[in-house]
Coordinates of C-alpha atoms in Angstrom, one line a residue:
X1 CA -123.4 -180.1 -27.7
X2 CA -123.2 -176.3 -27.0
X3 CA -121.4 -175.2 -24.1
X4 CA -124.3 -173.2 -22.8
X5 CA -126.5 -176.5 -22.8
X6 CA -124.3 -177.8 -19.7
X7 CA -126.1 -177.1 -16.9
X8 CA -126.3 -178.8 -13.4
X9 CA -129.0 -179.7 -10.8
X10 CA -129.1 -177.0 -8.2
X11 CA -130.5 -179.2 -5.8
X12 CA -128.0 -181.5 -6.3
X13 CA -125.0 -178.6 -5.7
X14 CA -125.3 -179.3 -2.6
X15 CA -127.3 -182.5 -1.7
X16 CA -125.0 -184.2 -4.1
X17 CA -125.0 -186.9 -6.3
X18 CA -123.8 -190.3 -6.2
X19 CA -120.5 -191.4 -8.5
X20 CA -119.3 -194.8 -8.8
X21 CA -115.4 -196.3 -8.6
X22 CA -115.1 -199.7 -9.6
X23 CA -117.6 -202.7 -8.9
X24 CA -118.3 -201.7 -4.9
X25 CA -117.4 -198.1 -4.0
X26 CA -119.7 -195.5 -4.4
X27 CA -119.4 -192.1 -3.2
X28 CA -121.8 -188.8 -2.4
X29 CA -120.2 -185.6 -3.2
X30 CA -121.5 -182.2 -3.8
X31 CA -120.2 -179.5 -5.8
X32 CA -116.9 -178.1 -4.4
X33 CA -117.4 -174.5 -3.5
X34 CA -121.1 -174.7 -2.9
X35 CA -123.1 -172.6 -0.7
X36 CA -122.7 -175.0 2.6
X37 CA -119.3 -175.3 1.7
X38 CA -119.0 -171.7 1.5
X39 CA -121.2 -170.8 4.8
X40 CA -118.3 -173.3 6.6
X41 CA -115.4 -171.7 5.2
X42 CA -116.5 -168.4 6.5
X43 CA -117.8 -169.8 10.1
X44 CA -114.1 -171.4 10.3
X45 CA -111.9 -168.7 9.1
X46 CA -114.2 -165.8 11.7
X47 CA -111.4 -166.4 14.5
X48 CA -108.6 -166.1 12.0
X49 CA -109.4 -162.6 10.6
X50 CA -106.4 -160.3 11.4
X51 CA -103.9 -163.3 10.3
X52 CA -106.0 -163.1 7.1
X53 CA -105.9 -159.5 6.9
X54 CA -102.2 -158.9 7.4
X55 CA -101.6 -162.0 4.8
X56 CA -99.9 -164.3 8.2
X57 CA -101.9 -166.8 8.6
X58 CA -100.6 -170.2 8.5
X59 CA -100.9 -172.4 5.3
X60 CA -101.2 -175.6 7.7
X61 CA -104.9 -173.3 9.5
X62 CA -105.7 -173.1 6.0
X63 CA -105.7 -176.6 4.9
X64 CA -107.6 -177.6 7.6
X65 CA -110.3 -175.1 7.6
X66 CA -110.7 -176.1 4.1
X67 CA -110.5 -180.0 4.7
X68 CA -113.2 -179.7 7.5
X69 CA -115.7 -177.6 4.4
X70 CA -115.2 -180.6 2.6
X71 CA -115.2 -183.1 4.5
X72 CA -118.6 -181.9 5.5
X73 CA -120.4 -180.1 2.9
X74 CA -118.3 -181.5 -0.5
X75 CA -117.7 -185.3 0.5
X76 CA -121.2 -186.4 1.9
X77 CA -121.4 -190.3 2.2
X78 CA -119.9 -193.3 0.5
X79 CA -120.2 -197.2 0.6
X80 CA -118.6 -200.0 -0.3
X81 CA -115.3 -198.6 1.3
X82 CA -113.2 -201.4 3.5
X83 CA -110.2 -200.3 5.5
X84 CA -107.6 -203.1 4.6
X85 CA -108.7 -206.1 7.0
X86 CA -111.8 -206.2 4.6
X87 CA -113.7 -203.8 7.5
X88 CA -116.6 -201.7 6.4
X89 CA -115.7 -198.1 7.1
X90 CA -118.8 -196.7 8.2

């Protein structure tokens, strides 16, 4: 298949698509980096600016601006996931 053939489903970018581990986990994710995602990133960083700017901002501000993008906009649902009583995590 030609490179250029590959495409994806813009819809799904960021509605996502579902992806399966095993016999009961399944997962919703959306592409990393899409627009939501993006739109977050830039909503969270806002109060940071001049610690961007002048290259001091913390890497710890960082991670956590970035796992809060993803945790809403890349990782969108899942099922099938137990904590390790056997619990459904919701």
């Amino acid at each position: 298949m030609k490179f250029s053939k590959l495409k994806t489903d813009p819809a799904k970018e960021t509605s996502g698509a579902w992806m399966t581990y095993g016999a009961d986990l399944k997962v919703l994710v959306a592409r990393a980096n899409n627009a939501k995602f993006r739109e977050e990133v830039q909503r969270l960083t806002r109060p940071h600016q001049i610690s961007i700017k002048t290259g001091i901002i913390e890497p710890l501000v960082v991670d956590d601006i970035m796992k809060s993008a993803a945790s809403k906009y890349t990782l969108l649902n899942w099922s099938g996931l137990e904590d390790d009583n056997g619990a459904p995590i919701p």
